[in-house]
Short mmCIF file of C-alpha atoms and ligand atoms in Angstrom, two decimals:
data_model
loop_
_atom_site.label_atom_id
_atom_site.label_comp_id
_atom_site.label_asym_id
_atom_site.label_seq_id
_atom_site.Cartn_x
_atom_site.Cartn_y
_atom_site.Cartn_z
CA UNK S 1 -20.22 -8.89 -39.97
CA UNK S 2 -20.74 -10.04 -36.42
CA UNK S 3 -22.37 -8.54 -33.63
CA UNK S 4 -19.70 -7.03 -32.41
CA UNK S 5 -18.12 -5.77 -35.45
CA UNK S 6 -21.90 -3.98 -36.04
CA UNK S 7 -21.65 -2.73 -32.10
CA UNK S 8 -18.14 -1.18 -32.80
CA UNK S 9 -19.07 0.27 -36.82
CA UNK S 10 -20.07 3.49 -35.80
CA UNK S 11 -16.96 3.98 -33.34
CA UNK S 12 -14.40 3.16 -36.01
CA UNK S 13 -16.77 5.65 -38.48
CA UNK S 14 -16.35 8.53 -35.93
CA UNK S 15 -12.49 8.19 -35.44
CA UNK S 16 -11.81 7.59 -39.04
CA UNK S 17 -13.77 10.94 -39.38
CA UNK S 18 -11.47 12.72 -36.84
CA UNK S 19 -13.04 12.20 -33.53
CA UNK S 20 -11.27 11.86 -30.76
CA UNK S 21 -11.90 9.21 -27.49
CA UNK S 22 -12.23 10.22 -23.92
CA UNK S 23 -11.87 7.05 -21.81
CA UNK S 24 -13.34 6.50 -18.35
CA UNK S 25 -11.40 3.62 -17.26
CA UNK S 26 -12.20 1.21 -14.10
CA UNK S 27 -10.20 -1.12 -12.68
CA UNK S 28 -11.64 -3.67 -15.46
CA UNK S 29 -9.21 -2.66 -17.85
CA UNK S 30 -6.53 -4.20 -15.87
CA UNK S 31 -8.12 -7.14 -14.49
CA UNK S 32 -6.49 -8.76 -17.46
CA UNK S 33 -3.13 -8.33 -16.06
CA UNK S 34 -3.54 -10.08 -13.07
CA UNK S 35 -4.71 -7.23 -10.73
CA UNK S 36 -8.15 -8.05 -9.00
CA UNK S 37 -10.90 -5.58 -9.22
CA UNK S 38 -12.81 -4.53 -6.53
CA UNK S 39 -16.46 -5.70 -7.05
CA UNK S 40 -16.63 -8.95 -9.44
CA UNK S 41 -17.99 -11.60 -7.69
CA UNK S 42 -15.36 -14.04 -6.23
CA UNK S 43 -12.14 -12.68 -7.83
CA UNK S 44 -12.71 -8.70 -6.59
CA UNK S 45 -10.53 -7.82 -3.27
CA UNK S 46 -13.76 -7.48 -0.94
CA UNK S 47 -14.54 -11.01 -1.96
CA UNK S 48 -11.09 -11.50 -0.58
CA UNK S 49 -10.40 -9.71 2.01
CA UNK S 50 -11.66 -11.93 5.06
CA UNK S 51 -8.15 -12.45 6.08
CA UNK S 52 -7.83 -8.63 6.96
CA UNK S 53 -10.22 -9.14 9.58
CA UNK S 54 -11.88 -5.79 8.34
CA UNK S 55 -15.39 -4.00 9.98
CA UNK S 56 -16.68 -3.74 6.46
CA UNK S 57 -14.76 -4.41 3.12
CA UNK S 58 -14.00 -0.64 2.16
CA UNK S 59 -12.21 0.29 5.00
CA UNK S 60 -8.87 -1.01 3.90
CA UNK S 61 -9.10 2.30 1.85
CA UNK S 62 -10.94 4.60 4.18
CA UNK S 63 -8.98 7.10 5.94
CA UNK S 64 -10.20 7.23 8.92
CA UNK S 65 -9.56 3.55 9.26
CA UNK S 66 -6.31 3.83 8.02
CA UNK S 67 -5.91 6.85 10.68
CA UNK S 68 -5.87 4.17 13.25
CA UNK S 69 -5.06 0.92 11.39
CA UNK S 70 -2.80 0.91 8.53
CA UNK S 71 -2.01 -2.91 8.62
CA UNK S 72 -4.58 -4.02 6.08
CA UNK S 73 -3.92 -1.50 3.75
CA UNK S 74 -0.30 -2.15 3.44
CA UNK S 75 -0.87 -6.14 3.65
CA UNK S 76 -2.90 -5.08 0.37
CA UNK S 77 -0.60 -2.77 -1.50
CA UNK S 78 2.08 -5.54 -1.25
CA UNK S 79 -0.07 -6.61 -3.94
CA UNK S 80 -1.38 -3.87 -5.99
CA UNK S 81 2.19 -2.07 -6.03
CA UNK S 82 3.54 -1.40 -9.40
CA UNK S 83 6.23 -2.95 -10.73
CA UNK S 84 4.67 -6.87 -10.56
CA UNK S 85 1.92 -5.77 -13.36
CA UNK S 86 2.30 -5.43 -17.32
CA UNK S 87 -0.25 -3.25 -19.30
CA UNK S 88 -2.93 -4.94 -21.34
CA UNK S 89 -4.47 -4.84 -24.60
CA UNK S 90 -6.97 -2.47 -23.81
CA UNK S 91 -4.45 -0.17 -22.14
CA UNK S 92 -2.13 -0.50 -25.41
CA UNK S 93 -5.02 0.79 -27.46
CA UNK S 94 -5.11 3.77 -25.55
CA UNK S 95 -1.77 4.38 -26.15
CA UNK S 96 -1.84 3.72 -30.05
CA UNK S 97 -5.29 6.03 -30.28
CA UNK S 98 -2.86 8.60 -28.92
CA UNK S 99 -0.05 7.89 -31.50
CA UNK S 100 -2.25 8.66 -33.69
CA UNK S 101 -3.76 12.16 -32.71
CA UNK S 102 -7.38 10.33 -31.68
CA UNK S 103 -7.00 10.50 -28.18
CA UNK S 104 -7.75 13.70 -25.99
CA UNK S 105 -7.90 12.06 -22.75
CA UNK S 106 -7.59 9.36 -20.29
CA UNK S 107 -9.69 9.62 -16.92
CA UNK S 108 -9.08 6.78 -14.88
CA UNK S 109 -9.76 5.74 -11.54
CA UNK S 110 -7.05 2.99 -11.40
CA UNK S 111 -4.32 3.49 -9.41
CA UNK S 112 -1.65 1.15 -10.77
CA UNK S 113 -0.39 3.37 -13.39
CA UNK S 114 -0.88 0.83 -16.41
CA UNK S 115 -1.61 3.62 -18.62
CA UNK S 116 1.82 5.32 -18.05
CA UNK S 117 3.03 2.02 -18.22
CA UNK S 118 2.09 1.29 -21.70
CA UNK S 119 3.11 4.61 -23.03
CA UNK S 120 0.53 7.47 -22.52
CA UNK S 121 1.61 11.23 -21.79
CA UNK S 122 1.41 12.42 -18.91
CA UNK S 123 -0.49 15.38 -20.27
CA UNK S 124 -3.35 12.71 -21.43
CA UNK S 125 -3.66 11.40 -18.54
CA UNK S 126 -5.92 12.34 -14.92
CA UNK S 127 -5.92 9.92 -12.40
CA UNK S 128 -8.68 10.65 -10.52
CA UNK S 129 -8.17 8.65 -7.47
CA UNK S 130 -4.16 9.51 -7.63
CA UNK S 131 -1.71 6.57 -7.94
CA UNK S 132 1.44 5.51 -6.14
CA UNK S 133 3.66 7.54 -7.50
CA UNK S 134 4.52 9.76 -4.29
CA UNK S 135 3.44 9.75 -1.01
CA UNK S 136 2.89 11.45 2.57
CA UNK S 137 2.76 11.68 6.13
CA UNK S 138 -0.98 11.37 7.04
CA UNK S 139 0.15 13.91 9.95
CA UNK S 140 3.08 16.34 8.91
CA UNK S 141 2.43 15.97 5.40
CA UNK S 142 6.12 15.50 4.58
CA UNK S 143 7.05 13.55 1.28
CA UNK S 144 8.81 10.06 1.66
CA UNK S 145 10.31 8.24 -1.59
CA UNK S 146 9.25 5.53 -3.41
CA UNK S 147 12.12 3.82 -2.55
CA UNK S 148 12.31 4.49 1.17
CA UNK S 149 8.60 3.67 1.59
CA UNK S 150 8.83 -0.12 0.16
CA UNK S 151 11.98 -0.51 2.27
CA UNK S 152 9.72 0.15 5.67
CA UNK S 153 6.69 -2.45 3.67
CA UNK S 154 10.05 -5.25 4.22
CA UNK S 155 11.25 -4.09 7.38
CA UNK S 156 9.77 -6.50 10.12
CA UNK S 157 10.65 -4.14 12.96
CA UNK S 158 8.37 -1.68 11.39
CA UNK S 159 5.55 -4.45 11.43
CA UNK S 160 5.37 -3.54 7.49
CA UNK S 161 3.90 0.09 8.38
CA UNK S 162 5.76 3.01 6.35
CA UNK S 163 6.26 5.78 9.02
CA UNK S 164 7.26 9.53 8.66
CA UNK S 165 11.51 9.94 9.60
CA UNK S 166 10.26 13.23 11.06
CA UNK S 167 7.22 12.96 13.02
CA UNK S 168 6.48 9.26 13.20
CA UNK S 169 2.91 9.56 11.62
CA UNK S 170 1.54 7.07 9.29
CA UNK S 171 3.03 7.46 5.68
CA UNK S 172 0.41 6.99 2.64
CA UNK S 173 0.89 6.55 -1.13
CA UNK S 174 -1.25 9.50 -2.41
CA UNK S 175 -3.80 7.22 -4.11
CA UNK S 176 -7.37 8.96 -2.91
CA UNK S 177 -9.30 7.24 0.15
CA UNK S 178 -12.58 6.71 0.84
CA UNK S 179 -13.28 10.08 3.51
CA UNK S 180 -10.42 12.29 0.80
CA UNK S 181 -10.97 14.98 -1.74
CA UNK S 182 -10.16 14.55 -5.63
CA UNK S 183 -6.48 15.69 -7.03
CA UNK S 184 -7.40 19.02 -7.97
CA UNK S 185 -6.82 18.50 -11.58
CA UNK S 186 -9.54 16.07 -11.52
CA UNK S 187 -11.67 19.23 -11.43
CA UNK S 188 -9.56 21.84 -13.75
CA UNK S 189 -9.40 18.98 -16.56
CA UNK S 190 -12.93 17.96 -16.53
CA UNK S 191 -13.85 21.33 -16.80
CA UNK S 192 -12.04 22.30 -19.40
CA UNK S 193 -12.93 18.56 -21.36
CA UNK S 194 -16.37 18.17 -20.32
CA UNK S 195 -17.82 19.78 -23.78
CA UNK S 196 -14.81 18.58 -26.34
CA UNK S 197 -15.79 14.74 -25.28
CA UNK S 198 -16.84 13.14 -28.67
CA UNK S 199 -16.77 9.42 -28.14
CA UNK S 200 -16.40 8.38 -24.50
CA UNK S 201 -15.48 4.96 -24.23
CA UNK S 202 -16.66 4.01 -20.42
CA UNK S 203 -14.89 0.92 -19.41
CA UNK S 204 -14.30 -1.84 -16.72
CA UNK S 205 -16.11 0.39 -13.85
CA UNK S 206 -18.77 -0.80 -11.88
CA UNK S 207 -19.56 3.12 -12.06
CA UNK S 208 -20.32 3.56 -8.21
CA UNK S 209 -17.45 5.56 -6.89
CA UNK S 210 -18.70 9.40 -7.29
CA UNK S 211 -17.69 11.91 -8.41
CA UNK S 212 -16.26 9.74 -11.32
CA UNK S 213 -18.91 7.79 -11.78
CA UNK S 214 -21.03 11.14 -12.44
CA UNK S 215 -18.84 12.15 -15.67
CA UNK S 216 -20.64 9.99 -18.16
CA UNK S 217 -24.25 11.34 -17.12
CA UNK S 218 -23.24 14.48 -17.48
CA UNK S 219 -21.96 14.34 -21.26
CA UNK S 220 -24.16 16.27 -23.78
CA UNK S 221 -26.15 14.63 -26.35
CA UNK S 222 -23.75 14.57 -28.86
CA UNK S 223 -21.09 12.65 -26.97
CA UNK S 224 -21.48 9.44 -28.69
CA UNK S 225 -21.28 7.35 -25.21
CA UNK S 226 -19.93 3.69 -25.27
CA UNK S 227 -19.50 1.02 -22.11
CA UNK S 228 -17.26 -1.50 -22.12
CA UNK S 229 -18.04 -3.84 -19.43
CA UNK S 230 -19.02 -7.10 -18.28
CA UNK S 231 -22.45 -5.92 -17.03
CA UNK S 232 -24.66 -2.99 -17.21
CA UNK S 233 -23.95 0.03 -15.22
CA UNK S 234 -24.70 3.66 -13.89
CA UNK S 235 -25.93 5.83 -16.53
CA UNK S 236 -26.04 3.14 -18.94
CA UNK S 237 -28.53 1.39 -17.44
CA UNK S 238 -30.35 3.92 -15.26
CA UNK S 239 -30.42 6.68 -18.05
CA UNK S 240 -30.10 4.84 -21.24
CA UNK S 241 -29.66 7.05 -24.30
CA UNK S 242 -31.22 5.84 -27.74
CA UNK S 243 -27.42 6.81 -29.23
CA UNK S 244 -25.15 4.82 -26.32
CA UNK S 245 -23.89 1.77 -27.68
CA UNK S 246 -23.53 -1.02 -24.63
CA UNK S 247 -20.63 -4.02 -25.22
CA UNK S 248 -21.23 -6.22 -22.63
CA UNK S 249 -17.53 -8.20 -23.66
CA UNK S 250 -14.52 -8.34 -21.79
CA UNK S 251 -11.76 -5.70 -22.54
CA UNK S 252 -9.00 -7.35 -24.15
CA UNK S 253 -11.95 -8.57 -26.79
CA UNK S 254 -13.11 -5.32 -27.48
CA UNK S 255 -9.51 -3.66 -27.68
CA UNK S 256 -8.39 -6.82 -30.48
CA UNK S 257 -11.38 -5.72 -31.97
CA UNK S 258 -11.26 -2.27 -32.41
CA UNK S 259 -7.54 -2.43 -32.97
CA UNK S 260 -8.00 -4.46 -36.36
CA UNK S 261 -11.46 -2.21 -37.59
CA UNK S 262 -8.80 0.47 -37.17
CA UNK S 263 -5.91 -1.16 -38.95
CA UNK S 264 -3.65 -1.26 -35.78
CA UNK S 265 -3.86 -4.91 -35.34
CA UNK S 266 -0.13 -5.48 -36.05
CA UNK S 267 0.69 -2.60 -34.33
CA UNK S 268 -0.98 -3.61 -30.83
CA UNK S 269 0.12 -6.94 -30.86
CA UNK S 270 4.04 -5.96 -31.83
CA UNK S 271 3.39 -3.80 -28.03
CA UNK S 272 2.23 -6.78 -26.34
CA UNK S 273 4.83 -8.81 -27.38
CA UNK S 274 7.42 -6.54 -26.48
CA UNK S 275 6.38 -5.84 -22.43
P1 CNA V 1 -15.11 -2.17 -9.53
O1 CNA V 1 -16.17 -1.59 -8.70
O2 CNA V 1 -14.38 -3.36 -9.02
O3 CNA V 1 -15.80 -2.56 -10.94
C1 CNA V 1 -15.11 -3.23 -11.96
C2 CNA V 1 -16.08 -3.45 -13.12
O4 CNA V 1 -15.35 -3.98 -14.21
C3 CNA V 1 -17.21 -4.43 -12.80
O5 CNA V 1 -18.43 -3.89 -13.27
C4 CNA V 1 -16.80 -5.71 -13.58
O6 CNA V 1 -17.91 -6.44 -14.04
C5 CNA V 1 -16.03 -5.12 -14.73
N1 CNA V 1 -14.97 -5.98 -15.25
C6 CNA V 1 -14.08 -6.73 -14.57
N2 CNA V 1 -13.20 -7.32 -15.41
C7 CNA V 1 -13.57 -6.94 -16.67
C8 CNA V 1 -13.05 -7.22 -17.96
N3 CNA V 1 -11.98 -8.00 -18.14
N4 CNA V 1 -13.68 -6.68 -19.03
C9 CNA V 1 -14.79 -5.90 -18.88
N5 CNA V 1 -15.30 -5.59 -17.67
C10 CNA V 1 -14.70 -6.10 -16.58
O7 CNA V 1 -14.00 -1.09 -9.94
P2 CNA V 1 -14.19 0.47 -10.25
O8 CNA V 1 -12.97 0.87 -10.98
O9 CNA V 1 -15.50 0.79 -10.83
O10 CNA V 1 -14.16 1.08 -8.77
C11 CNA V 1 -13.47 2.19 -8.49
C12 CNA V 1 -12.28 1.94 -7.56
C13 CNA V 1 -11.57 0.65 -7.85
C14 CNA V 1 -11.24 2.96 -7.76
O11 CNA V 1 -11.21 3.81 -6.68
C15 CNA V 1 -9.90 2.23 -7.92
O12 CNA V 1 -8.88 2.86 -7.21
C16 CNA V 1 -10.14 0.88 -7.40
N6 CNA V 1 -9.30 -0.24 -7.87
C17 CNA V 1 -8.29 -0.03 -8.76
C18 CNA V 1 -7.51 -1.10 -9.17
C19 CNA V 1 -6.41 -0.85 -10.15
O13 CNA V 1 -5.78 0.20 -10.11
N7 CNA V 1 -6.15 -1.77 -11.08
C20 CNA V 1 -7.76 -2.39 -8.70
C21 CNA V 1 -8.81 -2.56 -7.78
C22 CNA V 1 -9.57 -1.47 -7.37
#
């Protein structure tokens, strides 16, 4: 058995048994399908956003910024919007752990929707920093479609800039800024979750951005807690518990792995092949 195999034994033991996952996913999870995370060294977007001319590297999502300047963000989004992106293994996992009535949720902080993508409910789902699925007028507060917002992204005379038909304030997907409350069912779910969560399978977050990156200290002691990620983190490394396992592997590894310890090698693969 190798190392990894002996790291991921007692996870495939507790679903087998009739556990069910939590995830707490970063934006990790998806660096496998192209879409740069925030933090790694050289590929993240800070490393790469000297061409925004930005004061410091969060503001292209801080509102207040935004308030004034919405250039960078929107020279950004051209990238991150969904639609150019396929789900991964990892987030096909996810999807098959639900098929199979082992999944009770999906917190996420990633706001490119992968996990709809690849086939999760709705109802599994919280995305805690929101996602681009609708948006508003930073001033009237008036919904503008998905549609009509990428047409003003194109439209030159616009300078790329997505403005309210109404009022003429800035329009903004409703992903969550830096300076912005939580979607309030961030809140409601976690509260009614936050003592079910049997294995919670941290992954591909640098855990920094609170209050997400609070849930996984504040798990009980029988949570069996896992972290997926290329380095240690938060909790995990801060607050180590003598039951947390700690797989310091990429994502795609870890969800090939699992997948065949669970007998849903064929299964994940068949999904891959088909998006
Ligand atoms: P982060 O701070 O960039 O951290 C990412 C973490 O994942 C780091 O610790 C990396 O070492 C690790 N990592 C990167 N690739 C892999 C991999 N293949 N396998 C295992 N580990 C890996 O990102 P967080 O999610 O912690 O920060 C929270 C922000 C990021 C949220 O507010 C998101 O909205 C935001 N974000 C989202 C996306 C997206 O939706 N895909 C992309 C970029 C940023």
């Amino acid at each position: 058995m190798s190392q990894l195999e002996k790291k991921l034994k007692p996870i495939v033991d507790a679903i087998n048994k009739g556990k069910k996952v939590t995830f707490f996913n970063g934006a990790g999870i998806s660096t496998g399908a192209g879409i740069p995370d925030f933090r790694s060294p050289e590929t993240g977007l800070y490393a790469n956003l000297a061409k925004l001319n930005l004061p410091f590297a969060e503001a292209v999502f801080d509102i207040d910024f935004f308030e004034d300047n919405p250039k960078p963000f929107y020279t950004l989004a051209e990238e991150l919007y969904p639609g150019k992106y396929a789900p991964t293994k990892f987030h096909y996992l996810i999807k098959l752990l639900q098929d199979q009535d082992s999944l009770l949720r999906v917190y996420t902080q990633n706001i490119d929707t992968l996990e709809r993508l690849a086939g999760v409910e709705d109802d599994y789902i919280v995305e805690a920093h929101g996602s681009f699925a609708r948006n508003h007028c930073i001033k009237c507060h008036r919904e503008m479609d998905n549609e009509t917002l990428k047409k003003h992204m194109h439209d030159e005379t616009k300078d790329g800039i997505p403005t309210c038909e109404t009022c003429q304030g800035y329009v903004k997907p409703d992903i969550v800024f830096f300076g912005e409350g939580l979607p309030g069912r961030f809140f409601q779910q976690w509260d009614e979750d936050c003592d079910d969560v049997e294995i919670a399978l941290v992954a591909g977050t640098s855990l920094t951005v609170y209050p997400f990156a609070s849930l996984p200290a504040s798990l009980g002691k029988k949570s069996l807690r896992v972290l997926i990620n290329k380095e240690k983190v938060g909790d995990f490394s801060d607050n180590y518990r003598k039951s947390d396992i700690v797989i310091l592997e990429d994502c795609e590894l870890f969800a090939e792995q699992l997948s065949s310890m669970l007998g849903l090698r064929d299964e994940l693969e068949a999904l891959v092949e088909q998006s």
